[in-house]
Structure formats: structure tokens, C-alpha cells
Short mmCIF file of C-alpha atoms and ligand atoms in Angstrom, two decimals:
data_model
loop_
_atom_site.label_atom_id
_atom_site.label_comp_id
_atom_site.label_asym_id
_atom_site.label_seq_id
_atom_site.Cartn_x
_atom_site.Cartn_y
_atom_site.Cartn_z
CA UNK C 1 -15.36 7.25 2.26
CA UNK C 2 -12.86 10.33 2.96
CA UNK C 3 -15.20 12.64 5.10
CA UNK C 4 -12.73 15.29 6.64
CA UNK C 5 -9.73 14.22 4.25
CA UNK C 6 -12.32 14.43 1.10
CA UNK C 7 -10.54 18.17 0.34
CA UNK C 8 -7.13 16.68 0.51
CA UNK C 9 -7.94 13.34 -1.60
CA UNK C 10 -9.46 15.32 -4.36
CA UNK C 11 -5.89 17.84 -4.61
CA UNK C 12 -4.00 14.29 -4.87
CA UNK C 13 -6.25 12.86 -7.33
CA UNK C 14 -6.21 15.98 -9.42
CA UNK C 15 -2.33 15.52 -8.93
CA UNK C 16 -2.50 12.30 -9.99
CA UNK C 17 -4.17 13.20 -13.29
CA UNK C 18 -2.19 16.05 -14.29
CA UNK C 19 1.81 16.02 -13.04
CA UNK C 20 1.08 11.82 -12.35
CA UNK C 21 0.32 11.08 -16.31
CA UNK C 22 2.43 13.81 -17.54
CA UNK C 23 5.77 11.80 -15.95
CA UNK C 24 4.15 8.45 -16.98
CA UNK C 25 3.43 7.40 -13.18
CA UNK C 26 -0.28 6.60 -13.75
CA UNK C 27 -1.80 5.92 -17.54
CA UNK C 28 -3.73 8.18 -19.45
CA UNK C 29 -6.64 5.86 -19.46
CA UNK C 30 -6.94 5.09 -15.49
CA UNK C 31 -7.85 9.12 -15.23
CA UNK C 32 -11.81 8.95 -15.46
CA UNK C 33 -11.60 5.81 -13.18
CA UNK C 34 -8.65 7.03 -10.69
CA UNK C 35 -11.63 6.97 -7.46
CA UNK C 36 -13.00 3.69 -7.97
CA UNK C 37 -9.97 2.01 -8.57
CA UNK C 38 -7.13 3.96 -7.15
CA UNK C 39 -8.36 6.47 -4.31
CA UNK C 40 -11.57 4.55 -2.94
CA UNK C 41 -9.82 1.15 -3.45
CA UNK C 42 -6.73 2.20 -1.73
CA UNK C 43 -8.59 3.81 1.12
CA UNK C 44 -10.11 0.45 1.52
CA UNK C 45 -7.14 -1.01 3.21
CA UNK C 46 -7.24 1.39 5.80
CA UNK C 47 -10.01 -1.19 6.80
CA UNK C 48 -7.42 -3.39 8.36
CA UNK C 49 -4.78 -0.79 10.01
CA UNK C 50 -5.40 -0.19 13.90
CA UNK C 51 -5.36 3.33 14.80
CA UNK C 52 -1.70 4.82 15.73
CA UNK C 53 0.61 2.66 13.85
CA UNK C 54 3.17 2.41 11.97
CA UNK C 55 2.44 1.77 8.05
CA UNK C 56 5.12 1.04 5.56
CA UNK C 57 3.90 1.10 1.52
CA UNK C 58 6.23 -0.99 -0.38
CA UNK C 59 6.62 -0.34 -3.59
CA UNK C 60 4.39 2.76 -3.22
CA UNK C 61 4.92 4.12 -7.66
CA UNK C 62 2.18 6.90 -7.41
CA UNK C 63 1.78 6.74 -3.72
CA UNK C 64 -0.93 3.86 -3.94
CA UNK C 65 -1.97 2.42 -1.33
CA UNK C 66 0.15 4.88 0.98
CA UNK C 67 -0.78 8.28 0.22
CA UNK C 68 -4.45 7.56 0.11
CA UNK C 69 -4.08 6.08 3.49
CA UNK C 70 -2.13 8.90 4.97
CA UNK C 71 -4.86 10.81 3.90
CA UNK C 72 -7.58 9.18 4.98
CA UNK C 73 -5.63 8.58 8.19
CA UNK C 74 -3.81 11.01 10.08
CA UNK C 75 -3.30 8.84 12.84
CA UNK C 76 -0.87 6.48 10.77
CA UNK C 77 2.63 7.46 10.32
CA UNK C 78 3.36 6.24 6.61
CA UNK C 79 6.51 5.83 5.20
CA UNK C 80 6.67 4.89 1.14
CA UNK C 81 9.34 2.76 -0.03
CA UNK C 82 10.09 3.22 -3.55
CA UNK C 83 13.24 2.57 -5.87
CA UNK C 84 12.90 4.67 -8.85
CA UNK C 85 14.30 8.11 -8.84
CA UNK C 86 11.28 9.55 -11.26
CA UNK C 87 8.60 8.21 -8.42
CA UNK C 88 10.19 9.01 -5.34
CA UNK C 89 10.76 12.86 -6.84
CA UNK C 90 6.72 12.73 -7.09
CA UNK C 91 6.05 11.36 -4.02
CA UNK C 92 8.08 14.06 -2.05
CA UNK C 93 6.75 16.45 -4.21
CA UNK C 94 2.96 15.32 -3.41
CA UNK C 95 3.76 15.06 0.16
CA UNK C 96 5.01 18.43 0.26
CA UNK C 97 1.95 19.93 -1.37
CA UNK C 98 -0.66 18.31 0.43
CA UNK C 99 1.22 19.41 3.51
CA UNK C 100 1.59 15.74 4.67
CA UNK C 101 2.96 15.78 8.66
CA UNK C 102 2.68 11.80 8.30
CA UNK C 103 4.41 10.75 5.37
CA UNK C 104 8.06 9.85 4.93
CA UNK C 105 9.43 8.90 1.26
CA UNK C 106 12.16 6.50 1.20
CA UNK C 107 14.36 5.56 -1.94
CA UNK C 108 15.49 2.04 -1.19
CA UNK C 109 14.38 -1.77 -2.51
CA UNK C 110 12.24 -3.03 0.10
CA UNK C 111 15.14 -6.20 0.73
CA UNK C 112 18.01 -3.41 1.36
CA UNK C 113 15.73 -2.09 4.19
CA UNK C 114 15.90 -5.45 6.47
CA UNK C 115 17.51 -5.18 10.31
CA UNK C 116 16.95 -1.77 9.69
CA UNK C 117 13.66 -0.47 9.63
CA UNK C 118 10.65 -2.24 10.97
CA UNK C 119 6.79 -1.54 10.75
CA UNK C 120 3.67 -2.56 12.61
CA UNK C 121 1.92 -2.99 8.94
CA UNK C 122 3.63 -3.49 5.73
CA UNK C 123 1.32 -2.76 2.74
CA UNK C 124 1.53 -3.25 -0.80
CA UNK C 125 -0.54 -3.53 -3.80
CA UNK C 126 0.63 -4.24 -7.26
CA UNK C 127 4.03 -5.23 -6.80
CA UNK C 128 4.83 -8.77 -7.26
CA UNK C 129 3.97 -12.61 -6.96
CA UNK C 130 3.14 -13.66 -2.92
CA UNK C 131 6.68 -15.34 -2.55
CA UNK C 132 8.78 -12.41 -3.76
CA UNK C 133 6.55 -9.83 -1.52
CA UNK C 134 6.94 -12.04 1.45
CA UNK C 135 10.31 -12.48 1.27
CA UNK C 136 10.65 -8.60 0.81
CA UNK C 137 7.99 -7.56 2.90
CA UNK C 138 7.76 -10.04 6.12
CA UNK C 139 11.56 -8.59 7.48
CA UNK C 140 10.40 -5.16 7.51
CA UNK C 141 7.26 -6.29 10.04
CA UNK C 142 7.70 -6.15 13.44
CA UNK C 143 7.33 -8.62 16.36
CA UNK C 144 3.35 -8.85 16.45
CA UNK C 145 2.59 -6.77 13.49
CA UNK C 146 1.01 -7.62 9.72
CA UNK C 147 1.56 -7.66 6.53
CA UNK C 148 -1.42 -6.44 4.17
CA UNK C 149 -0.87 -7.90 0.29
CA UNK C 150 -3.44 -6.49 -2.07
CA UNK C 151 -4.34 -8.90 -4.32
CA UNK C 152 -6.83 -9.74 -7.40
CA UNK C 153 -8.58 -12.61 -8.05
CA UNK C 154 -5.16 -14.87 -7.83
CA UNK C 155 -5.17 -13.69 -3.88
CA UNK C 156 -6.35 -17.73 -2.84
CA UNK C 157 -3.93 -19.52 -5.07
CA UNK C 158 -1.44 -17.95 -4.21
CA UNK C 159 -1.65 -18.58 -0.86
CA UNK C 160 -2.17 -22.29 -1.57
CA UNK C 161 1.02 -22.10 -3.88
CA UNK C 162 3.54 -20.06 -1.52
CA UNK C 163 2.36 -21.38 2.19
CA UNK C 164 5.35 -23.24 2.88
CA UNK C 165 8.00 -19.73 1.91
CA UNK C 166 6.04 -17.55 4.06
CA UNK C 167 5.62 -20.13 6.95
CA UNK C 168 9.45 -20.47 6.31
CA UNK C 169 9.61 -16.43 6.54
CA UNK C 170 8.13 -16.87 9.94
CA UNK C 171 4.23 -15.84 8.52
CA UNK C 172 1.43 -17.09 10.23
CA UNK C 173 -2.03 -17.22 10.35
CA UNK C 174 -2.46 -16.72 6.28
CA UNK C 175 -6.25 -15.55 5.30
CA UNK C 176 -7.57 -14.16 1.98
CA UNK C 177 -10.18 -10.87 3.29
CA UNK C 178 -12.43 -8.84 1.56
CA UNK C 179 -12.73 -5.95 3.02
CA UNK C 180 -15.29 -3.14 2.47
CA UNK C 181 -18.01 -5.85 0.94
CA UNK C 182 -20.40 -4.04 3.36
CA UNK C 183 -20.39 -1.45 1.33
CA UNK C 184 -20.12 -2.87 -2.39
CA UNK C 185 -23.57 -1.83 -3.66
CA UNK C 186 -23.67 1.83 -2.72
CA UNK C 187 -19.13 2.51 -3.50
CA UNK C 188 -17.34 1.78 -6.92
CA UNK C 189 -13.90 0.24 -5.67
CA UNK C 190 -15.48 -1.90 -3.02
CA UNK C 191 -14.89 -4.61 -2.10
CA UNK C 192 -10.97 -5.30 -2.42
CA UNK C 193 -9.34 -8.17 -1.66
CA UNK C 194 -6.19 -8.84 1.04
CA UNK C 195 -4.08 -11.13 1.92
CA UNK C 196 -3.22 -10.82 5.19
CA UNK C 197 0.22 -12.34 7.12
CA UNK C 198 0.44 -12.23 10.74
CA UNK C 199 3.87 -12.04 12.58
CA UNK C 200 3.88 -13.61 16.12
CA UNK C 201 4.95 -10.78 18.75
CA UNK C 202 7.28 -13.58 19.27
CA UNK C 203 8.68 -14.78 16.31
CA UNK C 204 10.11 -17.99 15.13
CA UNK C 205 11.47 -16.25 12.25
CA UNK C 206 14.78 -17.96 10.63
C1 LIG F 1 3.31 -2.00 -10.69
S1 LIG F 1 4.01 -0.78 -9.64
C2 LIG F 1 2.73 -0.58 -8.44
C3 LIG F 1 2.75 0.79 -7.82
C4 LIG F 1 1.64 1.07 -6.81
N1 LIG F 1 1.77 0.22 -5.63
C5 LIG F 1 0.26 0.91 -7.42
O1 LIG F 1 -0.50 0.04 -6.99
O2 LIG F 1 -0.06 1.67 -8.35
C6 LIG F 1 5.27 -1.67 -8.73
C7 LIG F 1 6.20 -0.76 -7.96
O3 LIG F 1 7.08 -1.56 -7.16
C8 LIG F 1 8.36 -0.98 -7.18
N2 LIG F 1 9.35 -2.02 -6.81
C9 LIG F 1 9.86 -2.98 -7.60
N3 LIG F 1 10.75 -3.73 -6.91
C10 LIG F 1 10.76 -3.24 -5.65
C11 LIG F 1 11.50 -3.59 -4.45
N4 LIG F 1 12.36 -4.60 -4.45
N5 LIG F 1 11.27 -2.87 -3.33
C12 LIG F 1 10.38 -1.84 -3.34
N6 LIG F 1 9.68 -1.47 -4.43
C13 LIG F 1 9.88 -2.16 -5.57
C14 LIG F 1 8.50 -0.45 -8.60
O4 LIG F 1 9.49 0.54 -8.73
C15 LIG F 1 7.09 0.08 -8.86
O5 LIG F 1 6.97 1.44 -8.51
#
């Protein structure tokens, strides 16, 4: 799942576990199951990112999904948009220990970041209902780009349920994916779920 990066993703899981529950940024009980359902599940999305692109991680806490993917992918350049004070200290912390080239940390709410800084893919996971994410996430995509949304098992509904916002957000082409369910018998963590949001290269966006 990491190959090359495996070194790297096993200093930032063992990060994770120590200074990560120690400042209250990952629970005590997710440490004997951070791979399956942090690192591994995280690393997942990187199914979906073209090579060479830019990758925002919207509300990014511990650096999840967008640590694991800068990672895993070297290519990407990441930048991790988080509010809190206590999370963005560990993020730029982590970044600076791993020795990350690729990663920007930015303190900011996702909405106070619109007309001013726009990605090819905005990611999430974890963050909030479909509507709220769109409206915070589908400003910061640019003309052609996507916006990944991992989701659980409530990924279809609320598609069905917040259609008409994100079509109004200028969001097309909705799907629910599963991506790594290739791979689901022989990796814990696969597969995860996505919801995925195109944005026309030219958009009709209000
Ligand atoms: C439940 S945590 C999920 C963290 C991480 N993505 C994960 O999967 O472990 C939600 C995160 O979203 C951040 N957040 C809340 N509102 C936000 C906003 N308007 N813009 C950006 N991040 C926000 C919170 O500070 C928090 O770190």
C-alpha cells in the first residue's frame, strides 16, 4: 500500500500514537487500529488524485486524509486547511519532521479561503454533512477540478438529500465510489467510500 513511502508512514503513525493522543488529536483507543482505519484508509483516496496536482485537505485535524497522501504521493502538492491552533501546531510540527517538501499547513476555515486559493482536488473526510462541505469545499476547486468527500455508509443519501445545493454550487456529475474494493480481501481499510463532485473547466457556478 505505501511501498517507497512505507518508512515515512510508519514515523507518522508512530507520531500519531504518541505526541497525536498525548494533545488529544487522535483517541487513545484508535491506536492499535490507526493502519486500517486511518493510514491505509486515507491512502485509499489517493486512488482518485491524477498525478501532479494540486490537493487541498479541508479540515485536515491529525493530517487525515492529507498527510497520508503526501506521503504516499510525492507528486501532489498538499496543502491542509485547519482552524484550530492545537492542530495546525501538530501538523507543522509533523511536516517538519517527516521532512515534507509537499505539504503546506494553513490556519483558516475552509469558507474564509474562497476567491483566494483554488485547488485541482479538494479532499475531506470527517468533517461535516454533504451541504455544509459543498458549500465550503466546491469554491476552493478549480475550473475542471474535483472534489473528493469521504463518506460512510450515509455517502448515497446524502447525495439524494443535498443534489439540488451542490448543483446550485455549480457541482456536477455527483457519484458515490468505492475505491480500493479490488483489494478488500487481502487490506484492512479497504474499500472506502467517496463521493465525488466534478467542477466543469467551465463553470456555471453562481
Ligand atoms: C472530526 S474532525 C476530522 C479530522 C480529520 N479529517 C480526520 O478524518 O480525522 C473535523 C475537523 O474539521 C475542522 N473544521 C471544522 N470546521 C471547519 C471549517 N469551516 N473549515 C475547515 N476545517 C474545519 C475541525 O477543526 C476538525 O479538525
Amino acid at each position: 500500500m505505501f511501498s517507497d513511502a512505507l518508512p515515512l508512514a510508519e514515523r507518522f503513525a508512530s507520531l500519531l500514537a504518541t505526541d497525536g493522543v498525548v494533545r488529544g488529536l487522535i483517541g487513545p483507543r484508535e491506536v492499535p487500529r490507526l493502519w486500517e482505519r486511518h493510514l491505509v484508509n486515507c491512502a485509499l483516496l489517493g486512488l482518485g488524485i491524477p498525478r501532479d496536482v494540486t490537493v487541498a485537505d479541508v479540515g485536515s485535524g491529525a493530517g487525515l486524509p492529507g498527510l497520508v497522501l503526501a506521503i504516499r504521493r510525492p507528486d501532489l502538492r498538499v496543502t491542509l486547511v485547519e482552524p484550530l491552533l492545537r492542530r495546525t501546531t501538530f501538523l507543522t510540527e509533523a511536516v517538519e519532521q517527516l521532512a515534507l517538501a509537499n505539504v503546506e499547513v494553513v490556519r483558516d476555515r475552509a469558507e474564509a479561503l474562497h476567491g483566494h486559493l483554488s485547488f485541482d482536488v479538494v479532499a475531506s473526510r470527517a468533517v461535516a454533512p454533504l451541504d455544509r462541505l459543498a458549500r465550503w469545499c466546491l469554491p476552493l476547486v478549480a475550473p475542471g477540478g474535483r472534489m473528493l468527500a469521504m463518506k460512510g455508509s450515509s455517502a448515497a443519501d446524502e447525495v439524494a438529500q443535498f443534489a439540488g445545493v451542490i448543483h446550485r454550487l455549480g457541482g456536477r456529475g455527483v457519484t458515490v465510489e468505492r475505491y480500493g474494493a479490488h483489494l478488500a480481501e487481502r487490506v484492512e481499510g479497504a474499500p472506502i467510500t467517496v463521493v465525488e463532485i466534478a467542477v466543469p473547466a467551465t463553470s456555471g457556478r453562481a
